Coordinates of C-alpha atoms in Angstrom, one line a residue:
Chain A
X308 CA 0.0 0.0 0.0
X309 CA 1.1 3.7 -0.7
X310 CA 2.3 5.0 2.4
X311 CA 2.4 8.5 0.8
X312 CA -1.0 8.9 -0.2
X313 CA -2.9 6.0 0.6
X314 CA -4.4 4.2 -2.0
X315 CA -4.3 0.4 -1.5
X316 CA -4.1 -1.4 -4.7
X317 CA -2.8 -4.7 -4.8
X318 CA 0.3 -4.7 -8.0
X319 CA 3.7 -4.7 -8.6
X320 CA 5.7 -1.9 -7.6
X321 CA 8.4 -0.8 -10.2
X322 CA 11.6 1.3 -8.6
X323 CA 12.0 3.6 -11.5
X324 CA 14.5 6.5 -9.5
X325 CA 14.5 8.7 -12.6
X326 CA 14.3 12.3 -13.5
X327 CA 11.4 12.8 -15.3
X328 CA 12.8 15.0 -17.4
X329 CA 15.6 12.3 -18.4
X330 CA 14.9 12.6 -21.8
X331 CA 15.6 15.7 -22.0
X332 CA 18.5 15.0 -20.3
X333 CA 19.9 12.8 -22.6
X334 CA 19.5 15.6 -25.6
X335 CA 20.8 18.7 -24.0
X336 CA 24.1 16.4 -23.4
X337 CA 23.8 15.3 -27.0
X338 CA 23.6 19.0 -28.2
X339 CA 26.7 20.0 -25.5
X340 CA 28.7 17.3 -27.1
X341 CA 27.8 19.2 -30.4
X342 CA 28.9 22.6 -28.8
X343 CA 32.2 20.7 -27.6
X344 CA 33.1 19.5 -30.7
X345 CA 33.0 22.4 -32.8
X346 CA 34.1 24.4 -30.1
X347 CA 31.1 26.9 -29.5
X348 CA 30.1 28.6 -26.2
X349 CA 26.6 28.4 -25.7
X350 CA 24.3 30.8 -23.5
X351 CA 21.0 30.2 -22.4
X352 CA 19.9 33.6 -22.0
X353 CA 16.9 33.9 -19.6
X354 CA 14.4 36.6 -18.4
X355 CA 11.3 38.0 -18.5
X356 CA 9.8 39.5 -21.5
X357 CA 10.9 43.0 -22.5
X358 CA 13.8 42.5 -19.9
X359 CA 16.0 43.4 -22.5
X360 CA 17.8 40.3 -23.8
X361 CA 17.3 40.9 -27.4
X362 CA 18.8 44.8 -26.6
X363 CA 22.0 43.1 -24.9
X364 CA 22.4 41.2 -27.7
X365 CA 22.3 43.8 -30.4
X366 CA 24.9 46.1 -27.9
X367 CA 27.1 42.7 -27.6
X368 CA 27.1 42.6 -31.6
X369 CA 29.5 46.0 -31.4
X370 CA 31.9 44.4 -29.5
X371 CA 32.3 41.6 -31.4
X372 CA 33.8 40.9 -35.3
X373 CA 31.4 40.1 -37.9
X374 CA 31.1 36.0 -37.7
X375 CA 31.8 35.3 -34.2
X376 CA 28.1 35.7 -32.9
X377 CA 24.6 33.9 -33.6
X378 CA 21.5 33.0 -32.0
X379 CA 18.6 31.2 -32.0
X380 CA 15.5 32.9 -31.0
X381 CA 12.5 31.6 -29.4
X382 CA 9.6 33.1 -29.6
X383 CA 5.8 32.0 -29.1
X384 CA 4.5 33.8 -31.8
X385 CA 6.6 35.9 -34.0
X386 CA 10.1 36.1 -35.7
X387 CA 10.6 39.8 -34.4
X388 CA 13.7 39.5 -32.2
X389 CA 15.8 36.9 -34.8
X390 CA 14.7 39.7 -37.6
X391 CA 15.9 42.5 -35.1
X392 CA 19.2 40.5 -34.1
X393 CA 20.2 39.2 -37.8
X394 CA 19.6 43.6 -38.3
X395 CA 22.3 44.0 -35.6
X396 CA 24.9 41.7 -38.0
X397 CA 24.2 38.4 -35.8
X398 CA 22.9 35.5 -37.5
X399 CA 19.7 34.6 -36.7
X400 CA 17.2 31.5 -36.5
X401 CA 13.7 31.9 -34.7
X402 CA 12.3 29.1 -33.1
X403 CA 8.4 29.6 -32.8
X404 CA 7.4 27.4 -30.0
X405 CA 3.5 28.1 -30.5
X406 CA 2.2 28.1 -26.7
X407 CA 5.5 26.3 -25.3
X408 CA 6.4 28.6 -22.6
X409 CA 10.1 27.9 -22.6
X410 CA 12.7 25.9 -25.5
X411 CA 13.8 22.3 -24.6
X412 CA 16.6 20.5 -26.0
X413 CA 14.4 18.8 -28.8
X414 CA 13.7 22.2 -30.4
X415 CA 17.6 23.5 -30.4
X416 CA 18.4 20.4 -31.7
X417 CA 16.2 20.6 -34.1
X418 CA 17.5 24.3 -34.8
X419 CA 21.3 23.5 -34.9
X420 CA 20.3 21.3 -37.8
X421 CA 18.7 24.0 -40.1
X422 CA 21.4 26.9 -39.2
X423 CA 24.9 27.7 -39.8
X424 CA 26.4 27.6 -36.2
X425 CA 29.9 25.6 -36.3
X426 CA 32.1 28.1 -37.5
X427 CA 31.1 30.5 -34.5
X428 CA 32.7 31.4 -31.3
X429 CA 29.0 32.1 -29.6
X430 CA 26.0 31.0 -29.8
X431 CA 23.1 33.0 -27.9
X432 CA 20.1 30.9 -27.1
X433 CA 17.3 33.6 -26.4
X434 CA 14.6 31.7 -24.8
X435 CA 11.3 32.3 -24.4
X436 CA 10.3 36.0 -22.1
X437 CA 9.3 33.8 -19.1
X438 CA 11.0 33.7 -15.5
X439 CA 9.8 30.3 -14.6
X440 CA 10.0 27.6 -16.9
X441 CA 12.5 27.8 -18.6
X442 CA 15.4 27.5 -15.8
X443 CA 13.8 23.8 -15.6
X444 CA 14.8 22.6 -18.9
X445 CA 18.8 21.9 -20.0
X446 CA 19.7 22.6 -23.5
X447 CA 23.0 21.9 -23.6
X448 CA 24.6 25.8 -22.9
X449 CA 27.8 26.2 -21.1
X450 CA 26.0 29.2 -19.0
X451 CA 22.7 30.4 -18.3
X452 CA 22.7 34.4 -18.1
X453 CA 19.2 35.5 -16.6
X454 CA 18.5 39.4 -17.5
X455 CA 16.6 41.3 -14.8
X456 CA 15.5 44.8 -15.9
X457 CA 15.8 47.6 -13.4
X458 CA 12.3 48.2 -13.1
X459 CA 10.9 44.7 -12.4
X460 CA 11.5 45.4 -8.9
X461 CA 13.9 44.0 -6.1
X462 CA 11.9 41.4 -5.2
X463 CA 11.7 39.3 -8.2
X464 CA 15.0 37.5 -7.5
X465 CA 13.1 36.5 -4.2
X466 CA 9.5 35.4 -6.6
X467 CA 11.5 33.6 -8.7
X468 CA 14.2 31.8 -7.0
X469 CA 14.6 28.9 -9.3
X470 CA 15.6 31.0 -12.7
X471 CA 18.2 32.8 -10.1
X472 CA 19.9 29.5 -8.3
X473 CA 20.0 28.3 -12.1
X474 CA 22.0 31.6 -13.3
X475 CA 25.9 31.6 -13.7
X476 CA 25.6 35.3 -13.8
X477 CA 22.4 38.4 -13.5
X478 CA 22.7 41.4 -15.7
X479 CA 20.8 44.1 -14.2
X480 CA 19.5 45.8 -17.8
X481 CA 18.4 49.5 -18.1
X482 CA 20.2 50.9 -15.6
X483 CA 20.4 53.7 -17.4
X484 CA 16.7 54.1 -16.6
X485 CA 17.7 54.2 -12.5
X486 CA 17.3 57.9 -12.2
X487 CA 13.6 58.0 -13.0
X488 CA 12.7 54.9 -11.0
X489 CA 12.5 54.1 -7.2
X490 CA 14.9 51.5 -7.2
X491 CA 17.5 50.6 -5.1
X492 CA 20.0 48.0 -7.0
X493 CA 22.1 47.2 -4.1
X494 CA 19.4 45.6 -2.4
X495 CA 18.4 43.5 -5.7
X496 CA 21.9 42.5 -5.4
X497 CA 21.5 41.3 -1.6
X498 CA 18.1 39.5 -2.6
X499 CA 20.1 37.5 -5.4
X500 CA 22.8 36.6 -3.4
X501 CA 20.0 34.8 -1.2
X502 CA 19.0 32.6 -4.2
X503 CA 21.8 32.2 -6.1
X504 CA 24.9 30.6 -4.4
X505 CA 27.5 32.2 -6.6
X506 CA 25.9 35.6 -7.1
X507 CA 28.0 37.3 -10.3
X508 CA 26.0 40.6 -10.8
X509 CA 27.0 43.3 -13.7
X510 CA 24.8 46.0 -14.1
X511 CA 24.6 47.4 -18.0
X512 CA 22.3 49.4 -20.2
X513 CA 22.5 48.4 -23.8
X514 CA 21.2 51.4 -24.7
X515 CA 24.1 53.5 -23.1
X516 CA 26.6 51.1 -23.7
X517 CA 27.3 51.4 -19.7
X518 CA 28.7 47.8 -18.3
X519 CA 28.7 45.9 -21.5
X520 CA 32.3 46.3 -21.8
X521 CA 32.3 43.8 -18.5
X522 CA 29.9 41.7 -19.7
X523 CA 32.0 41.5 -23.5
X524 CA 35.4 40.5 -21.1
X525 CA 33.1 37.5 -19.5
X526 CA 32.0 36.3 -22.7
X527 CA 35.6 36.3 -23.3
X528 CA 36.4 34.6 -20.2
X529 CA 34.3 31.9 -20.9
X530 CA 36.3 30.9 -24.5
X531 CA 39.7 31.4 -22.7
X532 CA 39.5 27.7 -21.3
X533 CA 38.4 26.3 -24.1
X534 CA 41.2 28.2 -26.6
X535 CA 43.8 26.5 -23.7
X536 CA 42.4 23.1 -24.0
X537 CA 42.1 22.5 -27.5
X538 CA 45.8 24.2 -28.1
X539 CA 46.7 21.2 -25.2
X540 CA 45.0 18.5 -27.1
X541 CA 47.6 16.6 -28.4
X542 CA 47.4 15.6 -32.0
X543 CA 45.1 12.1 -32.9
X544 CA 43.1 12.6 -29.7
X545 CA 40.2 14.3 -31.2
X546 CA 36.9 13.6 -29.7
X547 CA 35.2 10.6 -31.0
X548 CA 32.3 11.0 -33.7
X549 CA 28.9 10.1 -33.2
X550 CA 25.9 9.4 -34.8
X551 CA 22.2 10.0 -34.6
X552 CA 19.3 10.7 -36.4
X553 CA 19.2 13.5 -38.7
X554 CA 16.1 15.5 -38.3
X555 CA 14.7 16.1 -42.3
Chain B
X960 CA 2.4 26.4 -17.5
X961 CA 5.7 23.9 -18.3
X962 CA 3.6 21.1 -15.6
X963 CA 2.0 19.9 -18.8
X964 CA 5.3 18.9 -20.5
X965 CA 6.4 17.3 -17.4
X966 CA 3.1 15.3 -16.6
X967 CA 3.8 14.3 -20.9
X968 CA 7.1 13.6 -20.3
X969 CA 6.2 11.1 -17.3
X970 CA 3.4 9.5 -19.5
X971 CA 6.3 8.8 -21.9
X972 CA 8.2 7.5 -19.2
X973 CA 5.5 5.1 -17.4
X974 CA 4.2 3.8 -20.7
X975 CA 7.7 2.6 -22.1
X976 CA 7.9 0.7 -18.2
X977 CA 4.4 -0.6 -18.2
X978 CA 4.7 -1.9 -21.8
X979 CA 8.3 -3.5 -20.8
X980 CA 6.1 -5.5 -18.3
X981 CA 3.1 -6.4 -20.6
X982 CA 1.3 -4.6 -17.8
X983 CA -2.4 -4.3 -18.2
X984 CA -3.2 -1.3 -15.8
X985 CA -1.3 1.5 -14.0
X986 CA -2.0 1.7 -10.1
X987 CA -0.1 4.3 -8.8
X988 CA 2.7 7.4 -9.8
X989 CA 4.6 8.3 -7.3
X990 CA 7.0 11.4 -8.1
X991 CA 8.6 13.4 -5.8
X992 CA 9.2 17.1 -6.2
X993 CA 11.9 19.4 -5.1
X994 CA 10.4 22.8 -3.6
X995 CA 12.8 24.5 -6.2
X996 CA 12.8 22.7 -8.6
X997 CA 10.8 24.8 -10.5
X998 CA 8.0 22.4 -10.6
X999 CA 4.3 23.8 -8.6
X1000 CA 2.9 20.2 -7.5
X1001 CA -0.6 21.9 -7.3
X1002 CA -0.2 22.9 -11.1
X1003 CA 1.6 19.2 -11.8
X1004 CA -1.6 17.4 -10.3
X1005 CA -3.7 19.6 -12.0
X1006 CA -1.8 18.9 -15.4
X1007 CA -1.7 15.3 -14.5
X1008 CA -5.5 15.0 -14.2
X1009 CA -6.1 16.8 -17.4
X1010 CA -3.9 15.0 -19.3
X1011 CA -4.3 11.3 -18.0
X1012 CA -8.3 10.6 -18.7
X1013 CA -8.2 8.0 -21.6
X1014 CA -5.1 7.0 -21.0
X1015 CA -3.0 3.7 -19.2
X1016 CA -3.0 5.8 -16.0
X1017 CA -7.2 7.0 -15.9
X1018 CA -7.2 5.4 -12.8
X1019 CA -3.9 6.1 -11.0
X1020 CA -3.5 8.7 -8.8
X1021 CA -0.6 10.9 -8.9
X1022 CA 1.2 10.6 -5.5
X1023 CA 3.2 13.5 -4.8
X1024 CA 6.5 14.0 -2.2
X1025 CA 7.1 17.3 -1.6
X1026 CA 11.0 18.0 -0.7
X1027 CA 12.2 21.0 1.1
X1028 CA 15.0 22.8 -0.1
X1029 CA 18.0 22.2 2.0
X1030 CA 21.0 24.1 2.0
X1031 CA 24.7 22.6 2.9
X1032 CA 28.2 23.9 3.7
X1033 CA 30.6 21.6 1.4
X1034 CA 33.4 21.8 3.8
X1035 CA 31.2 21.5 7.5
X1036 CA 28.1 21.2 6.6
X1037 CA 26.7 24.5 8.1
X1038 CA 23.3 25.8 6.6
X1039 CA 22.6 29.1 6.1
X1040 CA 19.0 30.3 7.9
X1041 CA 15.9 30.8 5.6
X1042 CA 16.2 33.6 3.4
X1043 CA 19.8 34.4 4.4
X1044 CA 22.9 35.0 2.0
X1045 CA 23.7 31.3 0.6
X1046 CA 27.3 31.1 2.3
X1047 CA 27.8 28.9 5.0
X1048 CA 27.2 30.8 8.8
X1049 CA 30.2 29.1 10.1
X1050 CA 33.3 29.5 8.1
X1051 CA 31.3 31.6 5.1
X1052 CA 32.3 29.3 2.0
X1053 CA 28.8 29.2 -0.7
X1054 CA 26.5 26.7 0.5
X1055 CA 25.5 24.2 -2.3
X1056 CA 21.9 22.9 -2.7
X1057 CA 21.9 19.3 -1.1
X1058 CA 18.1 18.7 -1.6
X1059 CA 14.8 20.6 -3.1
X1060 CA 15.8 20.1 -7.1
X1061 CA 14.0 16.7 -7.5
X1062 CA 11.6 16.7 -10.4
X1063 CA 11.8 12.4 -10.0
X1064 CA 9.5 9.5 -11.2
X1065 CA 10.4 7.4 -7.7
X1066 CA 7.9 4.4 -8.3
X1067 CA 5.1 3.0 -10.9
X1068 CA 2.5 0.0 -9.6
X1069 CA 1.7 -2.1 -12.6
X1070 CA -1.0 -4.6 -13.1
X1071 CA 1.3 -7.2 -14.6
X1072 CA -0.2 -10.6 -15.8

């Protein structure tokens, strides 16, 4: 008998001990072996809608040489922020998830398939404008980088703890907004540091160009290890091929 | 609401086991879910009983564990209080998350021939 809920049927119990998500699992590492491979840093980046991450994107564009950046976009209903981004010189692909409130590893799967990504140094993941689901789903990135505008208030890191103990760093967009809001960003900064165990903070506007400079030297940060290993790989050691389906 | 993708991707999950086992019927789900883990177990049941009618579990309740989130010092094991900075109170190194993530099928009961 259930001894969590009660119900007393008489069957076989089967142990399964298995994240639900498992599947899912299994395809984000398939799509991080991809990244590996052709030596791409991928970013999940994360925040609510109109927090800015399609903004940060276009201001990271003018730091960076043509060919080095891309993204895939997801976006419920339109192909607005690939058709802004590809505008900003960063190739684009939109994924329309319909009424999917967040990408899985199935769709960017699907997207790296139909897109010109290998040759890049970065590829941005925009997810879906949501603060909830989509810290639950891995899609293979090497960092997720959750944007929090000024104005959405100090509290959200507090409402929304998951998408903020999921973050490897918080930009704090619009800051250039500060002077016309009540807000006080040190104490958005204490409330992160409360969810997220490794709080990494910058605070930018992209339409100012303030802080992006720091957030252009992390991005940079973040190939350095990668540029050291593959100079230490020694020849004939390359990482094994693998095979699976093709999607059409 | 991602619960609907999760209560799919557990039908996926219990269907592939119940057909390894030529079961007839599905008894029980039991899941167990993290408090931040992302997952709302209100919203999952919910989810659950919208999805399921029709279906190999139309008759199994979803049995949910709920998991607190605890907090632990790698080094000595100190947690930090509720709502406090996540480093430990004792000798200040990040706390890491040592339960509260789960988003877990634990256990399926089968009718099996």
């Amino acid at each position: 008998m259930c001894d969590v809920c009660g119900c007393g049927d008489k069957s076989v119990p089967v142990d399964v001990h298995d994240r639900i998500l498992s599947v899912n699992d299994q395809q984000a590492a398939h799509n991080r072996s991809h990244f590996a491979q052709s030596d791409v840093v991928a970013i999940n980046v994360m925040g609510s809608p109109g927090a800015g991450k399609t903004a940060v994107l276009e201001a990271t564009a003018r730091h960076f040489g043509a060919g080095r950046l891309g993204a895939l976009a997801g976006d419920l209903a339109t192909e607005n922020d690939a058709t802004r981004l590809q505008a900003a010189g960063i190739p684009s692909l939109s994924i329309t998830t319909g009424s999917a409130c967040h990408l899985d590893a199935e769709m960017v799967h699907h997207a790296l398939h139909h897109f010109p990504w290998t040759g890049l140094d970065y590829l941005f993941i925009e997810n879906v404008g949501n603060l909830v689901c989509p810290a639950v789903y891995d899609l293979g990135q090497a960092a997720n980088v959750v944007l929090l505008a000024a104005h959405e208030g100090e509290d959200k890191p507090l409402k929304y703890p998951v998408m903020f103990r999921k973050a490897d760093l918080v930009l704090i967009t619009k800051i250039d907004l500060v002077p016309y809001l009540d807000i006080d960003l040190d104490l958005i900064e204490r409330n992160i540091g409360t969810v997220m165990p490794h709080p990494e903070v910058f605070r930018v506007s992209a339409k100012t160009g303030e802080g992006i400079d720091r957030w252009v030297a992390w991005l940079e940060a973040r190939r350095a290890p990668a540029e050291a290993s593959r100079r230490a790989v020694p020849a004939g050691s390359a990482p094994q091929p693998h095979h699976h389906h093709h999607h059409g | 609401m991602h619960e609907y993708s999760i209560v799919s991707a557990l039908y996926d999950r219990i269907v592939a086991e119940a057909g390894a086992r030529q079961a007839t019927a599905v008894h029980a789900v039991h899941v167990r879910i993290g408090a931040v883990s992302g997952v709302e177990p209100g919203l999952l049941q919910t989810a659950y009983t919208l999805f399921t009618p029709g279906t190999l579990c139309e008759h199994a309740p979803l049995c949910i564990e709920e998991v607190e989130a605890r907090w632990a010092c790698p080094a000595c094991g100190g947690a930090p209080a509720k709502g406090a900075r996540l480093v430990c109170p004792s000798c200040g190194a990040p706390v890491r998350l040592a339960s509260g993530d789960e988003i877990d099928l634990v256990r399926i009961e089968l009718e099996v021939p």
